[in-house]
Amino acid sequence: MIRLVFVAIFYMGLANGSRRSDLFMTHGADMVHDPPPLLLGTCESLVAPHGYPCKEYQVTTEDGYILSMQNIPGGRSVGGSEGGRKQPVLLQHGILMDGMTWLWDNPDQSLGYILADSGFDVWIANTRGTRWSIKHQSLDRNNPAYWAWSWDELVEYELPAIVGFVYRQTGQKMHYVGHSLGTLIALASFSEGRLVDMLKSAALLSPIAYLSHMTTPIGQLAAKTFIGEVVTDLLHIPEFNLKGKVVADFLNKLCSKHGIACHDSMSLFTGKNCCLNSSTVDLFLKYELQPTSTKNMVHLAQTVRKGDLTKFNYGSPIANMVHYSQLKPPLYNMSNIPSNMPLFLSYGGQDALSDVKDTQLLLDNLKFHDADKLTVQFVKDFAHADFIMGVNAKIIVYNPIIAFFNSQ
């Protein structure tokens, strides 16, 4: 039986501050204010109104998923075709989110806009199954086969397609910024030697590689509870959608059964975020509860339970042998990350998901990394969501990232 641990992990990358009575069902009636319409794509809905140039692209992965990408080639004061050739930067969001993660705050606080105004050519990824990346060459999203993937497939197919597309479009190596799950798939890729020949550096915010020390109350509960039959039931619901009734009802019942105040602050999941704007959080929670696959959640649960980082475990030596030609799933060895790969890691002292102890385990794996290629930043007061929505993230985190990029 599989220990269900994804109950905590699904909040990787979400924000603090929910005031809803029902955390897992988010319908329009309980919004404090109406968000902008999102019918025309990210560029037209969110970016262009702020005065930035923006282009929409589609990228097809080797396994058939058609992904949207946005490109902000210049800032408000300098058009995309002016100012010479700019350095590309790729932004990769976390789980249950999409590329709008980098754009919800005002232009002076959102990393996507800040990078564009700082002279970078900004590219924004949107993972399969999310708002603008729901198409497939042959599969409908209602087909269970559409959701038959975990973050292994993001490593094997999706990230190479996205990075390769930006590389071909720009003719340049790029910088990479990932948050939460966006760091996990990057680290796993680097450990297998993927992508490193197309990247100049990587900035990893709230880095995820190990998860066994997370301190969220609901995570601790789930990690100790065997409810394999529930996992089996959920695997018959291949799309893990918090706005769907079955998943939402299950999570609310779990909270009620064990006396967890799931309607309380999101600090239950992310840690005590210090620096969030409440209106941005409302907007964020309204639109950033994006679907993922149940298989992806189970894979994350395995990472918590096992304490190491492996490919998806199919539950038996025979099944693993079929998929991997070995009895156990292969290990992603963080020590194999090229020692000359420039890395910027920023982690928070209040982060309940990317816990300090787990980040230290990652750093221990990187102890032989070239000293001049590894920059580590510890932000004592930051929790998980502060890195993407903190009102002071520009001064504390983003400006150092830009200085790091410019030094490469």
Short mmCIF file of C-alpha atoms in Angstrom, two decimals:
data_model
loop_
_atom_site.label_atom_id
_atom_site.label_comp_id
_atom_site.label_asym_id
_atom_site.label_seq_id
_atom_site.Cartn_x
_atom_site.Cartn_y
_atom_site.Cartn_z
CA MET A 1 0.00 0.00 0.00
CA ILE A 2 1.12 3.54 -0.73
CA ARG A 3 1.24 6.14 1.99
CA LEU A 4 -0.71 9.12 0.90
CA VAL A 5 1.49 12.15 1.28
CA PHE A 6 0.37 14.31 -1.60
CA VAL A 7 -2.21 16.02 0.62
CA ALA A 8 0.54 18.36 1.72
CA ILE A 9 2.58 18.42 -1.45
CA PHE A 10 -0.19 19.76 -3.65
CA TYR A 11 0.36 23.12 -2.03
CA MET A 12 3.95 23.42 -3.26
CA GLY A 13 4.05 26.88 -4.73
CA LEU A 14 0.73 28.17 -3.33
CA ALA A 15 0.36 31.25 -1.24
CA ASN A 16 -0.66 32.14 2.27
CA GLY A 17 -3.76 34.05 3.30
CA SER A 18 -6.89 32.17 2.26
CA ARG A 19 -9.93 33.35 4.16
CA ARG A 20 -12.39 30.90 2.60
CA SER A 21 -14.48 28.60 4.71
CA ASP A 22 -13.88 25.79 2.23
CA LEU A 23 -10.26 25.75 1.20
CA PHE A 24 -10.50 23.15 -1.52
CA MET A 25 -13.41 24.49 -3.52
CA THR A 26 -12.78 27.93 -5.00
CA HIS A 27 -15.72 29.35 -6.88
CA GLY A 28 -16.30 32.93 -7.88
CA ALA A 29 -18.93 33.78 -5.30
CA ASP A 30 -16.44 34.06 -2.46
CA MET A 31 -13.98 36.38 -4.17
CA VAL A 32 -13.28 39.75 -2.61
CA HIS A 33 -13.02 41.36 -6.03
CA ASP A 34 -13.43 40.27 -9.62
CA PRO A 35 -10.17 39.40 -11.38
CA PRO A 36 -9.53 40.41 -14.99
CA PRO A 37 -11.03 38.18 -17.68
CA LEU A 38 -8.67 35.43 -18.82
CA LEU A 39 -10.16 34.57 -22.19
CA LEU A 40 -7.54 35.88 -24.56
CA GLY A 41 -4.29 34.33 -23.33
CA THR A 42 -1.71 35.56 -20.87
CA CYS A 43 -0.22 38.22 -23.13
CA GLU A 44 -3.47 39.99 -23.95
CA SER A 45 -5.12 39.46 -20.57
CA LEU A 46 -2.28 40.28 -18.21
CA VAL A 47 0.90 41.55 -19.84
CA ALA A 48 -0.13 43.96 -22.61
CA PRO A 49 -2.35 46.07 -20.29
CA HIS A 50 0.80 46.95 -18.33
CA GLY A 51 2.47 48.26 -21.50
CA TYR A 52 4.87 45.38 -22.18
CA PRO A 53 5.45 43.73 -25.56
CA CYS A 54 4.38 40.08 -25.43
CA LYS A 55 4.19 37.15 -27.83
CA GLU A 56 2.38 33.81 -27.55
CA TYR A 57 3.97 30.57 -28.75
CA GLN A 58 3.11 26.89 -28.78
CA VAL A 59 5.61 24.11 -28.14
CA THR A 60 4.92 20.43 -28.81
CA THR A 61 6.66 17.83 -26.66
CA GLU A 62 7.93 14.48 -27.93
CA ASP A 63 5.05 12.76 -26.12
CA GLY A 64 2.48 14.96 -27.84
CA TYR A 65 1.52 17.71 -25.38
CA ILE A 66 1.01 21.16 -26.87
CA LEU A 67 2.26 23.78 -24.43
CA SER A 68 1.80 27.52 -24.40
CA MET A 69 4.71 29.85 -23.83
CA GLN A 70 4.83 33.60 -23.44
CA ASN A 71 7.72 35.83 -24.44
CA ILE A 72 8.22 39.33 -23.02
CA PRO A 73 11.11 40.56 -25.19
CA GLY A 74 11.46 43.99 -23.61
CA GLY A 75 10.41 46.29 -20.83
CA ARG A 76 7.94 49.14 -20.70
CA SER A 77 10.47 51.77 -21.72
CA VAL A 78 12.32 49.71 -24.33
CA GLY A 79 10.47 47.81 -27.03
CA GLY A 80 11.22 44.18 -27.80
CA SER A 81 13.09 44.99 -31.02
CA GLU A 82 15.24 47.74 -29.52
CA GLY A 83 18.38 47.72 -27.45
CA GLY A 84 20.29 44.93 -29.19
CA ARG A 85 20.22 41.21 -28.50
CA LYS A 86 18.98 40.47 -24.99
CA GLN A 87 19.89 37.60 -22.70
CA PRO A 88 17.02 35.05 -22.52
CA VAL A 89 15.65 33.89 -19.17
CA LEU A 90 13.19 30.99 -18.79
CA LEU A 91 10.74 31.01 -15.85
CA GLN A 92 9.26 27.67 -14.67
CA HIS A 93 6.41 27.66 -12.16
CA GLY A 94 5.51 25.14 -9.43
CA ILE A 95 2.73 22.60 -9.11
CA LEU A 96 -0.96 23.62 -9.30
CA MET A 97 0.20 26.86 -10.90
CA ASP A 98 0.95 28.16 -14.37
CA GLY A 99 3.08 30.88 -15.91
CA MET A 100 0.88 33.64 -14.53
CA THR A 101 2.65 32.96 -11.22
CA TRP A 102 5.37 35.34 -12.33
CA LEU A 103 2.97 38.13 -13.32
CA TRP A 104 0.19 38.51 -10.72
CA ASP A 105 1.76 41.32 -8.71
CA ASN A 106 2.28 44.79 -10.09
CA PRO A 107 5.23 45.29 -12.49
CA ASP A 108 7.48 46.58 -9.73
CA GLN A 109 7.04 43.35 -7.72
CA SER A 110 6.55 40.54 -10.29
CA LEU A 111 9.72 38.79 -11.43
CA GLY A 112 8.60 38.46 -15.05
CA TYR A 113 8.22 42.21 -15.44
CA ILE A 114 11.27 43.03 -13.33
CA LEU A 115 13.50 40.89 -15.54
CA ALA A 116 12.04 42.46 -18.70
CA ASP A 117 12.63 45.97 -17.33
CA SER A 118 16.18 44.92 -16.43
CA GLY A 119 17.00 44.15 -20.04
CA PHE A 120 16.32 40.41 -20.25
CA ASP A 121 14.36 38.51 -22.88
CA VAL A 122 11.78 36.75 -20.70
CA TRP A 123 10.23 33.38 -21.58
CA ILE A 124 7.46 31.88 -19.45
CA ALA A 125 6.56 28.17 -19.40
CA ASN A 126 3.14 26.61 -18.72
CA THR A 127 3.13 22.93 -17.72
CA ARG A 128 0.88 20.37 -19.40
CA GLY A 129 -2.67 20.20 -18.12
CA THR A 130 -2.78 23.83 -17.00
CA ARG A 131 -5.02 26.61 -18.31
CA TRP A 132 -3.29 27.33 -21.61
CA SER A 133 -1.51 23.99 -22.09
CA ILE A 134 -4.40 21.52 -22.23
CA LYS A 135 -4.02 20.42 -25.86
CA HIS A 136 -2.47 17.17 -27.09
CA GLN A 137 -1.79 15.93 -30.59
CA SER A 138 -4.08 12.91 -30.20
CA LEU A 139 -5.50 12.74 -26.66
CA ASP A 140 -8.48 14.55 -25.18
CA ARG A 141 -8.10 15.73 -21.58
CA ASN A 142 -11.07 13.52 -20.65
CA ASN A 143 -9.08 10.46 -21.72
CA PRO A 144 -7.28 8.94 -18.71
CA ALA A 145 -4.23 8.43 -20.91
CA TYR A 146 -3.87 12.22 -21.11
CA TRP A 147 -3.06 12.31 -17.38
CA ALA A 148 -0.76 9.25 -17.33
CA TRP A 149 2.35 11.19 -16.37
CA SER A 150 4.31 12.33 -13.36
CA TRP A 151 7.18 14.77 -13.01
CA ASP A 152 9.39 12.10 -14.62
CA GLU A 153 7.78 13.04 -17.94
CA LEU A 154 8.38 16.72 -17.22
CA VAL A 155 12.06 15.87 -16.90
CA GLU A 156 12.19 13.55 -19.90
CA TYR A 157 9.97 15.39 -22.38
CA GLU A 158 8.62 18.73 -21.26
CA LEU A 159 11.62 20.66 -20.00
CA PRO A 160 13.81 19.58 -22.97
CA ALA A 161 11.09 20.75 -25.38
CA ILE A 162 10.75 24.14 -23.66
CA VAL A 163 14.45 24.80 -23.23
CA GLY A 164 15.17 23.60 -26.77
CA PHE A 165 12.50 25.89 -28.19
CA VAL A 166 13.90 28.99 -26.46
CA TYR A 167 17.42 28.01 -27.48
CA ARG A 168 16.41 27.71 -31.14
CA GLN A 169 14.37 30.92 -31.08
CA THR A 170 17.10 33.02 -29.51
CA GLY A 171 20.27 31.27 -30.62
CA GLN A 172 21.61 31.72 -27.09
CA LYS A 173 22.09 29.82 -23.88
CA MET A 174 19.58 31.00 -21.31
CA HIS A 175 19.28 31.54 -17.59
CA TYR A 176 16.66 29.49 -15.78
CA VAL A 177 14.47 30.41 -12.79
CA GLY A 178 12.40 27.72 -11.08
CA HIS A 179 10.19 27.76 -8.01
CA SER A 180 9.30 24.66 -5.98
CA LEU A 181 8.44 21.87 -8.45
CA GLY A 182 10.18 23.99 -11.08
CA THR A 183 13.39 23.44 -9.12
CA LEU A 184 12.82 19.71 -8.70
CA ILE A 185 12.50 18.99 -12.41
CA ALA A 186 15.54 21.17 -13.11
CA LEU A 187 17.70 19.44 -10.50
CA ALA A 188 16.59 16.01 -11.71
CA SER A 189 17.41 17.05 -15.28
CA PHE A 190 20.84 18.36 -14.33
CA SER A 191 21.61 15.16 -12.43
CA GLU A 192 21.13 13.23 -15.68
CA GLY A 193 23.20 15.69 -17.70
CA ARG A 194 20.13 17.12 -19.46
CA LEU A 195 19.82 20.76 -20.56
CA VAL A 196 23.17 21.88 -19.18
CA ASP A 197 24.57 22.58 -22.65
CA MET A 198 21.74 25.07 -23.32
CA LEU A 199 21.74 26.91 -19.97
CA LYS A 200 24.06 29.59 -18.67
CA SER A 201 22.89 29.24 -15.07
CA ALA A 202 19.92 28.33 -12.88
CA ALA A 203 18.29 30.21 -10.00
CA LEU A 204 16.29 27.87 -7.75
CA LEU A 205 13.75 29.42 -5.34
CA SER A 206 12.48 27.24 -2.48
CA PRO A 207 14.47 24.33 -3.91
CA ILE A 208 12.82 20.92 -3.75
CA ALA A 209 14.83 17.72 -3.87
CA TYR A 210 14.15 16.13 -0.50
CA LEU A 211 10.87 16.45 1.38
CA SER A 212 11.08 14.21 4.40
CA HIS A 213 11.47 17.06 6.92
CA MET A 214 8.55 19.24 5.94
CA THR A 215 6.76 20.58 8.98
CA THR A 216 3.21 21.21 7.78
CA PRO A 217 0.63 19.68 10.18
CA ILE A 218 -1.33 18.08 7.39
CA GLY A 219 1.88 16.78 5.81
CA GLN A 220 2.97 15.11 9.02
CA LEU A 221 -0.43 13.49 9.35
CA ALA A 222 -0.51 12.21 5.78
CA ALA A 223 3.02 10.86 5.97
CA LYS A 224 2.04 8.64 8.90
CA THR A 225 -1.30 7.45 7.55
CA PHE A 226 -1.84 4.40 5.37
CA ILE A 227 -4.83 4.95 3.14
CA GLY A 228 -3.82 3.02 0.07
CA GLU A 229 -7.41 2.28 -0.83
CA VAL A 230 -8.03 6.02 -1.16
CA VAL A 231 -5.06 6.35 -3.47
CA THR A 232 -6.44 3.51 -5.55
CA ASP A 233 -9.77 5.29 -5.76
CA LEU A 234 -8.13 8.56 -6.73
CA LEU A 235 -6.04 6.88 -9.39
CA HIS A 236 -9.35 6.18 -11.10
CA ILE A 237 -9.66 9.98 -11.23
CA PRO A 238 -6.53 10.69 -13.27
CA GLU A 239 -6.93 14.47 -13.19
CA PHE A 240 -6.12 15.94 -9.78
CA ASN A 241 -8.21 19.09 -9.78
CA LEU A 242 -8.88 20.94 -6.54
CA LYS A 243 -11.84 22.63 -8.19
CA GLY A 244 -13.35 19.22 -8.92
CA LYS A 245 -15.91 17.94 -6.44
CA VAL A 246 -14.47 14.45 -5.82
CA VAL A 247 -10.95 15.60 -4.95
CA ALA A 248 -12.18 18.59 -2.96
CA ASP A 249 -14.63 16.48 -0.96
CA PHE A 250 -11.94 13.92 -0.16
CA LEU A 251 -9.49 16.52 1.11
CA ASN A 252 -12.11 18.31 3.19
CA LYS A 253 -13.19 15.01 4.76
CA LEU A 254 -9.58 14.14 5.59
CA CYS A 255 -9.15 17.48 7.34
CA SER A 256 -12.41 17.05 9.25
CA LYS A 257 -11.61 13.49 10.30
CA HIS A 258 -8.30 14.47 11.83
CA GLY A 259 -9.31 17.83 13.27
CA ILE A 260 -7.17 19.96 10.99
CA ALA A 261 -8.45 23.50 10.40
CA CYS A 262 -8.05 23.42 6.64
CA HIS A 263 -10.04 26.63 6.27
CA ASP A 264 -7.34 28.42 8.21
CA SER A 265 -4.39 30.35 6.87
CA MET A 266 -2.35 28.80 4.10
CA SER A 267 0.55 28.92 6.53
CA LEU A 268 -0.59 25.42 7.47
CA PHE A 269 0.98 24.30 4.21
CA THR A 270 3.62 26.80 3.20
CA GLY A 271 4.89 28.09 6.51
CA LYS A 272 4.30 31.60 7.84
CA ASN A 273 4.76 33.78 4.79
CA CYS A 274 5.86 37.16 6.02
CA CYS A 275 5.27 39.51 3.17
CA LEU A 276 2.23 38.86 0.99
CA ASN A 277 -0.26 41.34 -0.41
CA SER A 278 -3.74 40.04 0.50
CA SER A 279 -5.41 41.26 -2.69
CA THR A 280 -2.81 39.49 -4.81
CA VAL A 281 -3.30 36.33 -2.78
CA ASP A 282 -7.06 36.42 -3.44
CA LEU A 283 -6.45 36.82 -7.15
CA PHE A 284 -3.78 34.15 -7.11
CA LEU A 285 -5.92 31.56 -5.35
CA LYS A 286 -8.82 32.25 -7.66
CA TYR A 287 -6.87 31.47 -10.81
CA GLU A 288 -3.79 29.49 -9.82
CA LEU A 289 -5.41 26.30 -8.56
CA GLN A 290 -4.49 24.58 -11.80
CA PRO A 291 -4.94 20.83 -12.43
CA THR A 292 -2.18 18.27 -12.44
CA SER A 293 -2.20 14.49 -12.72
CA THR A 294 -2.96 12.25 -9.76
CA LYS A 295 0.06 10.19 -10.78
CA ASN A 296 2.18 13.30 -10.31
CA MET A 297 0.82 13.76 -6.79
CA VAL A 298 1.51 10.14 -5.93
CA HIS A 299 5.08 10.49 -7.23
CA LEU A 300 5.61 13.47 -4.95
CA ALA A 301 4.14 11.44 -2.09
CA GLN A 302 6.70 8.72 -2.74
CA THR A 303 9.45 11.33 -2.48
CA VAL A 304 8.25 12.33 0.97
CA ARG A 305 7.82 8.81 2.23
CA LYS A 306 11.04 7.30 0.92
CA GLY A 307 13.30 10.24 1.76
CA ASP A 308 15.18 9.94 -1.51
CA LEU A 309 14.66 11.05 -5.08
CA THR A 310 13.76 8.35 -7.57
CA LYS A 311 11.71 7.85 -10.67
CA PHE A 312 8.09 6.80 -10.20
CA ASN A 313 7.69 3.59 -8.20
CA TYR A 314 5.10 1.35 -9.87
CA GLY A 315 4.48 -0.52 -6.63
CA SER A 316 6.10 -3.89 -7.21
CA PRO A 317 9.46 -5.28 -8.35
CA ILE A 318 7.78 -6.86 -11.37
CA ALA A 319 6.12 -3.61 -12.47
CA ASN A 320 9.36 -1.70 -11.95
CA MET A 321 11.23 -4.32 -13.96
CA VAL A 322 8.81 -3.80 -16.85
CA HIS A 323 9.40 -0.06 -16.84
CA TYR A 324 13.05 0.20 -15.82
CA SER A 325 14.58 -3.26 -16.30
CA GLN A 326 15.41 -3.26 -12.60
CA LEU A 327 13.54 -4.07 -9.40
CA LYS A 328 13.60 -0.57 -7.95
CA PRO A 329 13.08 2.76 -9.69
CA PRO A 330 16.32 4.50 -10.71
CA LEU A 331 17.73 7.19 -8.45
CA TYR A 332 18.15 10.84 -9.39
CA ASN A 333 21.59 11.43 -7.89
CA MET A 334 22.03 15.09 -6.99
CA SER A 335 25.77 14.54 -6.64
CA ASN A 336 25.92 14.03 -10.41
CA ILE A 337 24.96 17.62 -11.16
CA PRO A 338 27.92 19.06 -13.11
CA SER A 339 30.16 20.86 -10.64
CA ASN A 340 30.70 23.78 -13.02
CA MET A 341 26.99 24.48 -13.49
CA PRO A 342 26.35 27.98 -12.09
CA LEU A 343 23.61 27.69 -9.46
CA PHE A 344 21.86 30.25 -7.26
CA LEU A 345 19.83 28.65 -4.44
CA SER A 346 17.56 30.75 -2.25
CA TYR A 347 15.62 29.20 0.62
CA GLY A 348 13.60 30.46 3.57
CA GLY A 349 13.80 29.89 7.29
CA GLN A 350 9.99 29.71 7.63
CA ASP A 351 9.35 27.43 4.65
CA ALA A 352 7.33 24.41 5.77
CA LEU A 353 7.63 22.62 2.41
CA SER A 354 11.18 23.34 1.30
CA ASP A 355 12.36 22.81 4.86
CA VAL A 356 15.77 24.05 5.94
CA LYS A 357 16.89 20.51 6.84
CA ASP A 358 15.91 19.17 3.44
CA THR A 359 17.67 22.04 1.70
CA GLN A 360 20.77 21.28 3.76
CA LEU A 361 20.62 17.69 2.48
CA LEU A 362 20.61 19.05 -1.06
CA LEU A 363 23.51 21.36 -0.28
CA ASP A 364 25.40 18.42 1.19
CA ASN A 365 25.02 16.67 -2.17
CA LEU A 366 26.54 19.76 -3.76
CA LYS A 367 29.51 19.96 -1.37
CA PHE A 368 31.95 19.24 -4.19
CA HIS A 369 30.41 21.84 -6.47
CA ASP A 370 32.87 24.46 -7.70
CA ALA A 371 32.84 27.12 -5.00
CA ASP A 372 32.68 30.00 -7.48
CA LYS A 373 29.71 28.37 -9.27
CA LEU A 374 27.40 28.00 -6.28
CA THR A 375 25.66 30.94 -4.61
CA VAL A 376 23.45 30.16 -1.59
CA GLN A 377 21.06 32.66 -0.06
CA PHE A 378 19.19 32.03 3.19
CA VAL A 379 16.25 34.36 3.92
CA LYS A 380 15.36 33.89 7.55
CA ASP A 381 11.83 35.35 7.43
CA PHE A 382 10.66 33.94 4.09
CA ALA A 383 8.31 31.00 3.63
CA HIS A 384 7.37 29.19 0.44
CA ALA A 385 5.19 31.80 -1.24
CA ASP A 386 7.26 34.85 -0.29
CA PHE A 387 9.72 33.95 -3.03
CA ILE A 388 7.16 34.51 -5.77
CA MET A 389 4.75 37.04 -4.24
CA GLY A 390 6.54 38.74 -1.38
CA VAL A 391 6.23 42.52 -1.55
CA ASN A 392 9.94 42.77 -0.69
CA ALA A 393 11.11 39.85 -2.85
CA LYS A 394 12.54 42.26 -5.43
CA ILE A 395 14.99 43.78 -2.97
CA ILE A 396 15.82 40.61 -1.07
CA VAL A 397 15.84 37.95 -3.81
CA TYR A 398 15.30 39.27 -7.33
CA ASN A 399 18.01 41.93 -7.34
CA PRO A 400 20.62 39.37 -6.19
CA ILE A 401 19.40 36.97 -8.91
CA ILE A 402 19.87 39.64 -11.55
CA ALA A 403 23.36 40.41 -10.22
CA PHE A 404 24.11 36.66 -10.32
CA PHE A 405 22.90 36.40 -13.93
CA ASN A 406 24.94 39.44 -14.96
CA SER A 407 28.06 37.92 -13.44
CA GLN A 408 27.86 34.78 -15.58
#
